[in-house]
Short mmCIF file of C-alpha atoms and ligand atoms in Angstrom, two decimals:
data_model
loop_
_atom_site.label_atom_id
_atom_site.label_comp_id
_atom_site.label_asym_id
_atom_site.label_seq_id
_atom_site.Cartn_x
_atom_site.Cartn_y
_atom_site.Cartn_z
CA UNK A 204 -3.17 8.01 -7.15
CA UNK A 205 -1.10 10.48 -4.73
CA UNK A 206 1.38 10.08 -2.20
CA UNK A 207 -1.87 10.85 0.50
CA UNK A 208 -3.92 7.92 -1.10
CA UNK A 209 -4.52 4.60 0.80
CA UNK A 210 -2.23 1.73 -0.20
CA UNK A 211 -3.90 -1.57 1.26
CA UNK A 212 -2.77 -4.99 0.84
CA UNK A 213 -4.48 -8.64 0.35
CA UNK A 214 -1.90 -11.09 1.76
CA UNK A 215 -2.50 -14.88 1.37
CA UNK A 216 -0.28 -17.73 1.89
CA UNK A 217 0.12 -19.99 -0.69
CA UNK A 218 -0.52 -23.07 1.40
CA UNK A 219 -3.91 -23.62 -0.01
CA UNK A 220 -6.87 -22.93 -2.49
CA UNK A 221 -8.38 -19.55 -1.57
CA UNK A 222 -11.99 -20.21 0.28
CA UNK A 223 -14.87 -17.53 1.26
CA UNK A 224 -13.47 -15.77 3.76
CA UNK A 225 -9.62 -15.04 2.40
CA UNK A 226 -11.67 -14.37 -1.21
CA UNK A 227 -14.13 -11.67 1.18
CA UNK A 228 -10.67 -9.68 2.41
CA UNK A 229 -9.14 -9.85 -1.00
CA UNK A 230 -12.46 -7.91 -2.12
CA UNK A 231 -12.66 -5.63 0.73
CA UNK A 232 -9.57 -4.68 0.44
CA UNK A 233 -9.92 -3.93 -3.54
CA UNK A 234 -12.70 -2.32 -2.54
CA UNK A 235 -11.71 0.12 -0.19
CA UNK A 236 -8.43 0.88 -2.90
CA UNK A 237 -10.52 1.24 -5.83
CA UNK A 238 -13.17 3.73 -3.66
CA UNK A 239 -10.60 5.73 -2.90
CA UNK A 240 -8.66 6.22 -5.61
CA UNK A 241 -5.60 3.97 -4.13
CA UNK A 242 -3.26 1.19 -4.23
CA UNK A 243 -3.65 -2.50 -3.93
CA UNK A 244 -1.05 -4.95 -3.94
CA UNK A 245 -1.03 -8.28 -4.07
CA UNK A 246 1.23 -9.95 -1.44
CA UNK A 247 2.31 -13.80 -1.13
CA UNK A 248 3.00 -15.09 2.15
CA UNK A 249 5.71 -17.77 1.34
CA UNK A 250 8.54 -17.32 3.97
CA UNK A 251 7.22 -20.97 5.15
CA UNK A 252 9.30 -22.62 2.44
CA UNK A 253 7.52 -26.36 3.91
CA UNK A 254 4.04 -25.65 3.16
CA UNK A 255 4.18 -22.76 0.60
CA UNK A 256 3.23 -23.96 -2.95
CA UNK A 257 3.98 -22.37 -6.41
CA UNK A 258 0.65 -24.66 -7.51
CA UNK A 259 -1.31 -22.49 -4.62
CA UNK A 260 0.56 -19.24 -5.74
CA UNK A 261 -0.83 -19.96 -9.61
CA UNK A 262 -4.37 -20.96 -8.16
CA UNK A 263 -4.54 -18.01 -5.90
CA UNK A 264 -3.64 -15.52 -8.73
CA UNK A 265 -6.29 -17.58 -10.98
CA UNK A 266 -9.27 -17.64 -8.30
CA UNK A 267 -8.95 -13.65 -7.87
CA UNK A 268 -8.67 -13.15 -11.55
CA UNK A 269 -11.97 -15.35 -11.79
CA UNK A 270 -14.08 -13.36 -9.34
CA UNK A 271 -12.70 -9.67 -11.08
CA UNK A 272 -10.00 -8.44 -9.16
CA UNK A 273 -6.89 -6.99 -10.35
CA UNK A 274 -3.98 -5.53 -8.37
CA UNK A 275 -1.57 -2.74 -8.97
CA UNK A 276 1.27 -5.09 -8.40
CA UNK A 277 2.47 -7.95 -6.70
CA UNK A 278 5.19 -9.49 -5.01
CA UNK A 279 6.54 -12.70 -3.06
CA UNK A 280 7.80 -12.42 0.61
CA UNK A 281 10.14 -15.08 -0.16
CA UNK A 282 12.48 -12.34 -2.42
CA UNK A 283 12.65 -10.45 0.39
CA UNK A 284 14.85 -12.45 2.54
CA UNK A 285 17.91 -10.43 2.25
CA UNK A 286 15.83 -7.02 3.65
CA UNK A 287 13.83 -9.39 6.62
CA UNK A 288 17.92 -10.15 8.05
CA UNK A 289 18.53 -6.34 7.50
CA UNK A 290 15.94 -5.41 9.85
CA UNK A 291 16.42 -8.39 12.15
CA UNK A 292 19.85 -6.84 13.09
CA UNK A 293 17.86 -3.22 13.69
CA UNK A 294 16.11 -5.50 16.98
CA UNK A 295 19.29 -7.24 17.56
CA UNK A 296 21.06 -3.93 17.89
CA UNK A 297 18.03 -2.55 19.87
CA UNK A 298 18.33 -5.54 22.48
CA UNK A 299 14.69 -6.14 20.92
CA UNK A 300 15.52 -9.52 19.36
CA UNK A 301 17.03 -12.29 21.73
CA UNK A 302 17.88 -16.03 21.30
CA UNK A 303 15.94 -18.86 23.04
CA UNK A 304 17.05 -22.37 23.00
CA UNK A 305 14.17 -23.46 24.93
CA UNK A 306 12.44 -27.26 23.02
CA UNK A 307 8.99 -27.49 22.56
CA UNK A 308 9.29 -30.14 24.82
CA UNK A 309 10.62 -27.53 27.64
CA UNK A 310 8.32 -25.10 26.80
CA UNK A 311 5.53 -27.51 26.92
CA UNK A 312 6.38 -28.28 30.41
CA UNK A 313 6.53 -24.63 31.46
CA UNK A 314 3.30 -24.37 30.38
CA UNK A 315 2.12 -27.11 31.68
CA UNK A 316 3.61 -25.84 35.49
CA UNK A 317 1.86 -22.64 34.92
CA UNK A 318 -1.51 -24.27 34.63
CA UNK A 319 -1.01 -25.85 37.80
CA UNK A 320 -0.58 -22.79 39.17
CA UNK A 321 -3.40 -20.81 37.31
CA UNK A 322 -1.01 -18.82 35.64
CA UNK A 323 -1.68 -17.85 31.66
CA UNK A 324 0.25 -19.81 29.45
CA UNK A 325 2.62 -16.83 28.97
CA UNK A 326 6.20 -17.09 27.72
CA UNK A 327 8.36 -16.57 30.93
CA UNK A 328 11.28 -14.77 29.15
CA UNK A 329 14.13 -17.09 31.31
CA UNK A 330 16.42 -16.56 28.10
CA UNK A 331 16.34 -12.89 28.51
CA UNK A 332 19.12 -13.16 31.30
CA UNK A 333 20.84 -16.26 29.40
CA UNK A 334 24.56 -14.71 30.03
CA UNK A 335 26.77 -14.50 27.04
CA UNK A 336 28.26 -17.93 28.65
CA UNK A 337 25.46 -19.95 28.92
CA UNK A 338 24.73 -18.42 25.19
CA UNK A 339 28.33 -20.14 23.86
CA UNK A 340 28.01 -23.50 25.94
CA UNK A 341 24.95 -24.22 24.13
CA UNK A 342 25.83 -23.50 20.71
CA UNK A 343 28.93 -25.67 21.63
CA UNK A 344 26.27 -27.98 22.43
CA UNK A 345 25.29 -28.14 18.72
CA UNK A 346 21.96 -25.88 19.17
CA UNK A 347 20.99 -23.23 16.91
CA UNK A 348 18.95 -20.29 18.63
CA UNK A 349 15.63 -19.49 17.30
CA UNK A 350 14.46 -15.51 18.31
CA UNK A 351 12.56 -13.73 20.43
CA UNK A 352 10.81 -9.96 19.97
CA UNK A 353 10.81 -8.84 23.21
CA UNK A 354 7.64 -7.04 23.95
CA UNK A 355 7.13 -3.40 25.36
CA UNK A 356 5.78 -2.90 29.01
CA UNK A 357 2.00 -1.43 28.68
CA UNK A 358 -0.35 -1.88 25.73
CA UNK A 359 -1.39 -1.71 22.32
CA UNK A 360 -4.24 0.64 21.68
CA UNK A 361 -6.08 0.96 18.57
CA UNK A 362 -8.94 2.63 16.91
CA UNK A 363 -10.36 0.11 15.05
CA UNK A 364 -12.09 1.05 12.14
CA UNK A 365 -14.44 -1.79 12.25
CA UNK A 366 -14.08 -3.24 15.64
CA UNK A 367 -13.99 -0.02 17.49
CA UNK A 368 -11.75 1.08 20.18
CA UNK A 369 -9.29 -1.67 20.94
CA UNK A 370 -6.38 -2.24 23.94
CA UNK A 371 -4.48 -4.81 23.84
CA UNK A 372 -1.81 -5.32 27.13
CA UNK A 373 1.49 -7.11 25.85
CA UNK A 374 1.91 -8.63 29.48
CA UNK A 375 -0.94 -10.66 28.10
CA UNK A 376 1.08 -12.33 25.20
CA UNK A 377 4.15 -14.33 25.25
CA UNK A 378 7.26 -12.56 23.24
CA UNK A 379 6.81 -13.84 19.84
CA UNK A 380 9.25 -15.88 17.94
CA UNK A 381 10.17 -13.51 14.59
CA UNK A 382 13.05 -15.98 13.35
CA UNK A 383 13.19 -19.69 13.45
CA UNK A 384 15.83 -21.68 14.47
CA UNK A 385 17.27 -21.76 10.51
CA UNK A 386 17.02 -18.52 9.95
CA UNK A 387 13.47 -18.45 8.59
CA UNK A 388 11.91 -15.07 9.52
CA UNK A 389 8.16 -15.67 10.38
CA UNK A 390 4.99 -13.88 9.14
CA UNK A 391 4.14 -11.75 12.37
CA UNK A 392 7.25 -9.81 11.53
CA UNK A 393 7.91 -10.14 7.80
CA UNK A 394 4.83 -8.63 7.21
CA UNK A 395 5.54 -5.59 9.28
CA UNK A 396 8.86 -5.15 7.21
CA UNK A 397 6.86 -5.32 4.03
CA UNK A 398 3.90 -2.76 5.53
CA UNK A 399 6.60 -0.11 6.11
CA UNK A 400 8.83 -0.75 3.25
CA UNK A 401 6.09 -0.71 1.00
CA UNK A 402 3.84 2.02 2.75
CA UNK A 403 0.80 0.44 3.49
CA UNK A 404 -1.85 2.79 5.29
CA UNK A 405 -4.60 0.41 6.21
CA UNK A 406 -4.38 -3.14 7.57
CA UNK A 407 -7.60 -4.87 6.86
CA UNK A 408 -7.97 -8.51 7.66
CA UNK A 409 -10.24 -10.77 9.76
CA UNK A 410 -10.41 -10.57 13.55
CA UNK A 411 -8.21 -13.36 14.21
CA UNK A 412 -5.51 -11.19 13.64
CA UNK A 413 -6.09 -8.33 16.59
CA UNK A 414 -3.45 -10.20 18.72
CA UNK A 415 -1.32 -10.08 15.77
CA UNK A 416 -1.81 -6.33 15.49
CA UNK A 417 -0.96 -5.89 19.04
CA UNK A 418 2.28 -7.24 18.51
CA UNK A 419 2.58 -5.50 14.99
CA UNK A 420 2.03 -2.24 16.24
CA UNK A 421 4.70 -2.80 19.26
CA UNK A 422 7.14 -4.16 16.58
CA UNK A 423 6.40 -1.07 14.36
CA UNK A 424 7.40 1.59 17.00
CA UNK A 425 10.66 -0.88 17.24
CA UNK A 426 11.64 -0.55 13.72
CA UNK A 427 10.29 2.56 12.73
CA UNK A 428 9.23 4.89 15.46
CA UNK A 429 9.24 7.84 13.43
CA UNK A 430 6.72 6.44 10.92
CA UNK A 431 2.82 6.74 11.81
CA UNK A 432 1.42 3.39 12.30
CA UNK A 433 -1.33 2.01 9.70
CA UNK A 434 -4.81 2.20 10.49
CA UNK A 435 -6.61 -1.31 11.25
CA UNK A 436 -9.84 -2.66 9.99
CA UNK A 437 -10.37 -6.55 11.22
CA UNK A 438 -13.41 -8.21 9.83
CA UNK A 439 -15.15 -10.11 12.24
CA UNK A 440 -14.85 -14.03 10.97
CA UNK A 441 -17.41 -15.26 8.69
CA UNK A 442 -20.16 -18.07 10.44
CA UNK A 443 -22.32 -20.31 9.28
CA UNK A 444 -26.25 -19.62 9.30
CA UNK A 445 -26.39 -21.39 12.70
CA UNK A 446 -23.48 -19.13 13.89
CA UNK A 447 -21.15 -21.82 14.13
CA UNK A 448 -17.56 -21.46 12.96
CA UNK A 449 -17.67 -21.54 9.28
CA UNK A 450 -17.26 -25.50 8.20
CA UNK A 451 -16.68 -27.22 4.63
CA UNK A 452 -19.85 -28.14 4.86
CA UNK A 453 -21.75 -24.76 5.44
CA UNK A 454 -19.81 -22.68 2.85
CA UNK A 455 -16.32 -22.45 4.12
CA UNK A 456 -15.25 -23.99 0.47
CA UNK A 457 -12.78 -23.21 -1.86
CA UNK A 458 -13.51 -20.60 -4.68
CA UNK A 459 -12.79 -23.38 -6.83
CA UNK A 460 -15.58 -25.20 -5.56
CA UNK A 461 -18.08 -22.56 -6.02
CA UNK A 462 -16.98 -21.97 -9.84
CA UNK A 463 -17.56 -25.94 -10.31
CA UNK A 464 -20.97 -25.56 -8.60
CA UNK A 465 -21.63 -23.25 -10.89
CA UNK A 466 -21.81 -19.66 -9.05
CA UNK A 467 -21.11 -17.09 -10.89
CA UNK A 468 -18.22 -14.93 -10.01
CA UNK A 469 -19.87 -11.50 -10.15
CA UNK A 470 -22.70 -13.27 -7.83
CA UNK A 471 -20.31 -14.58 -4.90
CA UNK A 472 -18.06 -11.54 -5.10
CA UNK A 473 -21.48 -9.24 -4.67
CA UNK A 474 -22.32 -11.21 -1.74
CA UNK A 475 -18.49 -11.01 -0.64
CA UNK A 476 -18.59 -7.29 -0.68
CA UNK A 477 -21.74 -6.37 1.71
CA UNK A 478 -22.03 -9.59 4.11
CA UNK A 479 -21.61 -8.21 7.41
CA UNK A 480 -22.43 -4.51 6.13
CA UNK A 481 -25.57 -3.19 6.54
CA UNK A 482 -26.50 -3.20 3.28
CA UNK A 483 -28.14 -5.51 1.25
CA UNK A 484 -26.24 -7.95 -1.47
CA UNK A 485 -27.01 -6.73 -4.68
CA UNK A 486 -26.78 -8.04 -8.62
CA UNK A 487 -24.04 -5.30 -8.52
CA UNK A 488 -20.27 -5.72 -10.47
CA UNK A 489 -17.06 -5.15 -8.67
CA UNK A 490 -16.88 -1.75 -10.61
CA UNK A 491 -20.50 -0.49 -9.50
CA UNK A 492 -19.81 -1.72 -5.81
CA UNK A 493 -16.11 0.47 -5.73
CA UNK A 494 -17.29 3.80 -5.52
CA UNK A 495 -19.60 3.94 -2.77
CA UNK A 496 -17.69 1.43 -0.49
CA UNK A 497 -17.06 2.07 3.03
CA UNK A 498 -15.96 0.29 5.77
CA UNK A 499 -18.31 2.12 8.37
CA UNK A 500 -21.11 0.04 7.22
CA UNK A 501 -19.33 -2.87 8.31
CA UNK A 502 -20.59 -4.02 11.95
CA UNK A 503 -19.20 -5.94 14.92
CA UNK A 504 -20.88 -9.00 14.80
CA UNK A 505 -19.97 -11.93 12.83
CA UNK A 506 -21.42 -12.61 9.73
CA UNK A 507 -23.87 -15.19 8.57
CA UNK A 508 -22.73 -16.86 5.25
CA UNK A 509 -26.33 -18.07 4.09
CA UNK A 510 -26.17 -20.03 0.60
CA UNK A 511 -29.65 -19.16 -0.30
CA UNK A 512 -29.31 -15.67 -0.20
CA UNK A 513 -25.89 -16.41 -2.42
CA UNK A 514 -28.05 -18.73 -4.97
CA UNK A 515 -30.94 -16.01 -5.01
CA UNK A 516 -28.60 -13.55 -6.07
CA UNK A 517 -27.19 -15.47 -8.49
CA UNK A 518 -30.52 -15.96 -9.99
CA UNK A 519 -30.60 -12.24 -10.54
CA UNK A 520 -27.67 -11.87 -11.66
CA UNK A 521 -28.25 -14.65 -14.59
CA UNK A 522 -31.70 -12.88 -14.89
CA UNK A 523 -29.76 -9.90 -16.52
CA UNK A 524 -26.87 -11.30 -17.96
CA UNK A 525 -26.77 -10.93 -21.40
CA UNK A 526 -26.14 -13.56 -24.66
CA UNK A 527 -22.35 -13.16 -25.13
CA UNK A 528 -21.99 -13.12 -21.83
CA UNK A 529 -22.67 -16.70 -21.10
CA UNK A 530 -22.55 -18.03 -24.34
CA UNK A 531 -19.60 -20.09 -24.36
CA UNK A 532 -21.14 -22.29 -21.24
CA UNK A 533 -23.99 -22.36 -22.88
CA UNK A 534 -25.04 -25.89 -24.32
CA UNK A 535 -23.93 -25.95 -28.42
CA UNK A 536 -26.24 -24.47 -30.76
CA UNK A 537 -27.77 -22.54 -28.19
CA UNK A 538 -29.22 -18.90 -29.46
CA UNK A 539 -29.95 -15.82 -27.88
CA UNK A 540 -33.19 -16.17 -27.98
CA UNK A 541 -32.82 -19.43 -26.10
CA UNK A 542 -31.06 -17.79 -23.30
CA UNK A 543 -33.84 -14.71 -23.66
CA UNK A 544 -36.46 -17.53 -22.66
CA UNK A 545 -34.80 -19.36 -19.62
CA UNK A 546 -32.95 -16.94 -18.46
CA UNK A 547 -35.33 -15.62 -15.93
CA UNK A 548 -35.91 -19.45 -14.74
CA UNK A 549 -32.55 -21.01 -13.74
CA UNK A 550 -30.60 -20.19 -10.46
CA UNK A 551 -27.49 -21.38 -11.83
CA UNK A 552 -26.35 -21.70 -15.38
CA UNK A 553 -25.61 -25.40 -15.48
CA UNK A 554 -29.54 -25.72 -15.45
CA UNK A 555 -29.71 -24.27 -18.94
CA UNK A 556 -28.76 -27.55 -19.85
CA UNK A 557 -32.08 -28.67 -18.62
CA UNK A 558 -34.07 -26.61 -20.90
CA UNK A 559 -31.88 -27.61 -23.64
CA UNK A 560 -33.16 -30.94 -23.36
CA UNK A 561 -36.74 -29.62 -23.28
CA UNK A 562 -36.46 -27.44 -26.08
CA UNK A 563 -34.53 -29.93 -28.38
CA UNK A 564 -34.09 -33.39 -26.98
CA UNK A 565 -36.39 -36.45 -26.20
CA UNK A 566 -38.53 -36.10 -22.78
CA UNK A 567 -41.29 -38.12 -21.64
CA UNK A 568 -44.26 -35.99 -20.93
CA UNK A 569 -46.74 -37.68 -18.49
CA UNK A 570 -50.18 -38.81 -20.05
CA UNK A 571 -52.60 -36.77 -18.91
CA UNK A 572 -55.32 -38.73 -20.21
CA UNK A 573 -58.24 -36.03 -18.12
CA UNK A 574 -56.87 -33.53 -20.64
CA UNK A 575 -57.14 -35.51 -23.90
CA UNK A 576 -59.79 -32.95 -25.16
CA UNK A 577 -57.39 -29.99 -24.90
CA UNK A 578 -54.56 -32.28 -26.23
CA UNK A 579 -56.64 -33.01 -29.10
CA UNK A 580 -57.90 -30.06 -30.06
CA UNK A 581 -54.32 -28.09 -29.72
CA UNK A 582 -53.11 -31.17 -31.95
CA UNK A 583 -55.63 -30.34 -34.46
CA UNK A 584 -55.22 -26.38 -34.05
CA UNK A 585 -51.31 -26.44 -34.24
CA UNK A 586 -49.93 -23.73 -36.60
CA UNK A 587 -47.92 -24.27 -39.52
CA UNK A 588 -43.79 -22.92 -38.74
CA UNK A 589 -42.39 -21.31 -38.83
CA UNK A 590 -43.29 -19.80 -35.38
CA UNK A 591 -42.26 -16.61 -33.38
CA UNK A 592 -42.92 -15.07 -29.97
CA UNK A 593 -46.90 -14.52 -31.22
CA UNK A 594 -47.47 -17.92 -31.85
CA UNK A 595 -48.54 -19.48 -28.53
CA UNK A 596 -50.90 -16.61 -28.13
CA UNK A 597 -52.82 -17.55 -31.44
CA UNK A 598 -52.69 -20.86 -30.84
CA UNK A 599 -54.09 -20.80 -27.39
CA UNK A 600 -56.89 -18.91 -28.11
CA UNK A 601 -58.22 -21.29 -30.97
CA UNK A 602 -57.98 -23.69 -28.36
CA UNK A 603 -59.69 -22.18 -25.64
CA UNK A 604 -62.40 -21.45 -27.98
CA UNK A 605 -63.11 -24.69 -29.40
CA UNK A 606 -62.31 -26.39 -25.39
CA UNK A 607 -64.28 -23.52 -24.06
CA UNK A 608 -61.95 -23.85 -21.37
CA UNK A 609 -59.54 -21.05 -20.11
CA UNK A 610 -56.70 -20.34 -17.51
CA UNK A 611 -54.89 -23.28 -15.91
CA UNK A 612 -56.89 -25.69 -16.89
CA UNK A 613 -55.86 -24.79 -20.44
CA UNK A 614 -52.51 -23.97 -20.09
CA UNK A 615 -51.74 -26.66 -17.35
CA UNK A 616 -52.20 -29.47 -19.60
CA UNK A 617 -50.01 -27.65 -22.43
CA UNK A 618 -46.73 -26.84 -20.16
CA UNK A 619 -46.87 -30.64 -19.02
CA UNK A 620 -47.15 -32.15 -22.45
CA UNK A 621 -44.84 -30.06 -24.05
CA UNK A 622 -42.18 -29.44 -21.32
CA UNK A 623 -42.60 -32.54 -19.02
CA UNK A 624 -42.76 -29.63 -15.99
CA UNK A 625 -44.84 -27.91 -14.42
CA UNK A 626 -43.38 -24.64 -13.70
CA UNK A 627 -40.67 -22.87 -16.70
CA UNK A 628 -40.37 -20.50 -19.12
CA UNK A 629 -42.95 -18.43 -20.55
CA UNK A 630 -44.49 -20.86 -23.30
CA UNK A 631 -44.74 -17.82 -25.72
CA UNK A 632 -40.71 -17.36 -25.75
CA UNK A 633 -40.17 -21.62 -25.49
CA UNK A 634 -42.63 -22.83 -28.03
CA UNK A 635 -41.11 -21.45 -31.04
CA UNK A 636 -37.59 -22.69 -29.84
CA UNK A 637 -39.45 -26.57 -29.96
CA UNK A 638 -39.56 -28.28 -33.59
CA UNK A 639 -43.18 -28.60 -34.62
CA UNK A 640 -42.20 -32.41 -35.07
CA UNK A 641 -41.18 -32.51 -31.05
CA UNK A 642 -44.40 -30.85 -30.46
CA UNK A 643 -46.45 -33.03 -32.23
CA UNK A 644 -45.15 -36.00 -30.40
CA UNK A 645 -44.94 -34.99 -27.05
CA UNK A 646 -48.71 -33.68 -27.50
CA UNK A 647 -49.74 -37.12 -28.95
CA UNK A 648 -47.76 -39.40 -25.85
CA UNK A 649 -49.43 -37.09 -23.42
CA UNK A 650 -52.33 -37.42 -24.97
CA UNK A 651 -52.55 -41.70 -24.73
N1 LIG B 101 -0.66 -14.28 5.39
C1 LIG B 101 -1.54 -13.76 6.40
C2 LIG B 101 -2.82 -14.56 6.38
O1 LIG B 101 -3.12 -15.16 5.37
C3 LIG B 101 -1.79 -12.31 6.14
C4 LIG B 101 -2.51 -11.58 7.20
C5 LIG B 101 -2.42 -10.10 7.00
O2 LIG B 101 -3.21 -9.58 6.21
O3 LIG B 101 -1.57 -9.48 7.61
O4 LIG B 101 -3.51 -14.66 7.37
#
C-alpha cells in the first residue's frame, strides 16, 4: 500500500441484518481494494442513535467475516461527534449552514401548495432571509433550529465509473438538512467528513445514492475545495428475475438467512462479485476473484438476482470442496470417503444428511416385484466384506451374467433397492459405505 493506492470504504448502518445487496457492495468494494493493492475500511453508520444497534453492529461484523472479508480497519461514526461539530462551524462560518424552524407539518403544506401549482416538491429556502430577529423570537419561543446546507447554483457533474457520465442540477434538490434539531449530524454529511478525513478515493455504492453524490460533491468543494473529489462507482440496484424491485421473497434476504438455508459463503459471495458484470459467476474464492477485478465490466442495467444460478453454483462449489473442509457440518461419523461419494450429488450440504440415512440408516426401498430375478440373483451373488471401490463392478457383472440382462434394466433395479432413489451417487463409491447386513435387507424387502 502507497499514499497513490485506492482507499475505498463499505459503510452500513447498523439498523439491520446485512441482506444481498449491502453484502454485494461490501464485496465490491473489497474487491476493487484487494485488486489494487489498497485500503478498505470498514465504516458503521450509527449517528442515528434511535435505530442504530450494537446487536446489528456484532451481526454485521459476523455476516462479513462469514462470507471472507476482512478489512484494514474499522471505525464507528458515532466517535466522531466531536470532529462532525468542528466542521459544522466551517459551513456556519461559510454562510453554508443555516437554521430552519420550519415543522413537518409546515413543510408538508408547502409541499402540498406546490403540487397545486405543478411545482417540484423543492425546499423553498424562506429561512434563508429569517433576520437575526425573527431567529431570537423563535428560540424565545422554545424551538430549537435544525440545519440547512445551502446548495450551490449550477450542477454536479460526474464521471461515473459505472453509470457513465452523470449531471446532476442542485436547483433540482431541496437544501438538505446536515444537523437535526438536537444536534444529531446526519449521514449525507457525516459521511463526507469521514471521506476526507480519512482519504477515501473511490465512492462505490448502489445507485440510490447518485442524488446523494450530487449533494456530496457540492458539500465537498464547501469543506475542502482544495482537495480532489473521490471518484464514484454506483451499482445499479439488484432486481428480482422478473425485474421487479428486489423483495424478501425473491432473494432480498438477510445473509443470515442464506447461511441457515444452507449456501455456502464462498458460493453467494462468487455470485456477489460478477452479477451485473459481464462475466460469468464462477466456483471462484474471494482471493482468486481479487486480482483480476474491475469495475469496467460492470454494466448499466440492473441486475437479475436468479437463485438457481446461486444454487447451481453452489453445487460446484460443494463438488470440489474438500473433506476438512466441510467436515464439521457433516453428519457424525461421516468419512472422507463418504463425502468423496455424494459430493458431486447434493446442491447444498444439508442434503448430505440424506445420504447419511441411505448409507447407514433404515429406508424403505419399494418392492419391485418385476425385478425379483435380478434381486435374487444379486442376493445370491453378494460378496463377502469387506468391500472397496471395485466391488460393485464384480458384483454386477456376476449378475448380469447369470440375469443375462445388462444396462438399466440391471442397474435400475439395484439403485432402487439399495438406495430407495432413483438417481445418486455412483453405486461403486456408495456400496461399500452400506453394511452388507443393510444390503441384504433392503435387497430382500425389495425383493417381496
Ligand atoms: N450508510 C450508508 C448506507 O448504508 C452508506 C452509503 C455510502 O456508502 O455512502 O446506505
Amino acid at each position: 500500500m502507497n499514499a497513490s493506492s485506492p482507499h475505498v470504504r463499505f459503510a452500513p448502518s447498523p439498523t439491520g441484518y446485512l441482506h444481498a445487496g449491502n453484502a454485494r457492495q461490501a464485496i465490491v468494494n473489497y474487491l476493487f481494494a484487494r485488486a489494487q493493492g489498497g485500503r478498505f475500511t470498514l465504516r458503521i453508520d450509527d449517528t442515528d442513535a434511535e435505530r442504530s444497534r450494537p446487536e446489528y453492529e456484532a451481526a454485521i461484523e459476523q455476516d462479513l467475516a462469514w462470507l471472507g472479508l476482512t478489512w484494514d480497519d474499522k471505525f464507528n461514526q458515532s466517535a466522531r461527534l466531536a470532529r462532525y461539530a468542528e466542521a459544522a462551524e466551517t459551513l456556519k462560518r461559510a454562510g453554508r449552514l443555516y437554521p430552519c424552524f420550519e415543522s413537518e407539518e409546515e413543510l408538508a403544506a408547502k409541499r402540498a401548495l406546490r403540487a397545486k401549482r405543478k411545482l417540484p416538491p423543492i425546499y423553498d429556502r424562506a429561512m434563508l432571509s429569517l433576520t437575526p430577529a425573527q431567529r431570537a423570537a423563535a428560540e424565545a419561543n422554545g424551538k430549537t433550529p435544525y440545519w440547512r446546507f445551502r446548495l450551490s447554483d449550477g450542477a454536479a457533474l460526474w464521471e461515473d465509473l459505472v453509470l457513465g457520465e452523470r449531471t446532476i442540477r442542485f436547483n433540482t434538490l431541496s437544501d438538505p438538512v446536515l444537523i437535526r434539531a438536537d444536534g444529531t449530524p446526519l449521514y449525507t454529511f457525516t459521511s463526507v467528513v469521514d471521506d476526507l478525513d480519512t482519504g477515501i478515493t473511490h465512492v462505490i455504492r448502489g445507485e440510490d445514492h447518485t442524488t446523494n453524490t450530487a449533494v456530496q460533491i457540492d458539500l465537498w468543494r464547501a469543506l475542502a475545495p482544495k482537495k480532489p473529489l473521490p471518484a464514484f462507482a454506483h451499482l445499479p440496484l439488484i432486481s428480482d428475475i422478473a425485474g421487479d424491485k428486489l423483495s424478501k421473497r425473491s432473494g432480498s434476504v438477510s445473509l443470515r438467512t442464506f447461511r441457515r438455508d444452507g449456501i455456502e459463503p464462498m458460493a453467494l459471495a462468487a455470485y456477489l462479485a460478477r452479477l451485473g458484470s459481464r462475466r460469468d459467476p464462477e466456483p471462484l474464492t474471494l482471493a482468486e476473484l481479487g486480482p483480476s477485478f474491475n469495475l469496467d465490466a460492470f454494466s448499466r442495467g440492473a441486475p437479475r438476482f436468479d437463485a438457481k444460478q446461486l444454487l447451481s453454483l453452489n453445487r460446484r462449489i460443494l463438488h470440489n470442496v474438500a473433506f476438512d473442509f466441510v467436515a464439521d457440518r457433516l453428519p457424525e461419523g461421516a468419512s472422507p470417503a463418504f463425502w468423496q461419494a455424494i459430493r458431486g450429488n447434493i446442491d447444498l450440504l444439508s442434503e448430505a444428511r440424506h445420504w447419511w440415512e441411505i448409507t447407514h440408516g433404515p429406508i424403505d426401498p419399494p418392492e419391485i416385484p418385476e425385478a425379483r430375478s435380478i434381486l435374487q440373483a444379486a442376493l445370491g451373488s453378494l460378496p463377502e466384506a469387506p468391500w472397496d471401490e471395485t466391488t460393485w463392478k464384480s458384483w454386477t457383472t456376476m449378475i448380469a451374467a447369470a440375469t443375462d440382462t445388462r444396462g438399466k434394466a440391471l442397474f435400475m433395479p439395484l439403485r432402487l433397492a439399495l438406495t430407495g432413489e432413483p438417481h445418486g451417487p455412483d453405486l461403486a463409491a456408495l456400496l461399500p459405505l452400506i453394511t452388507r447386513e443393510l444390503v441384504i435387507e433392503r435387497l430382500e424387502r425389495a425383493a417381496r
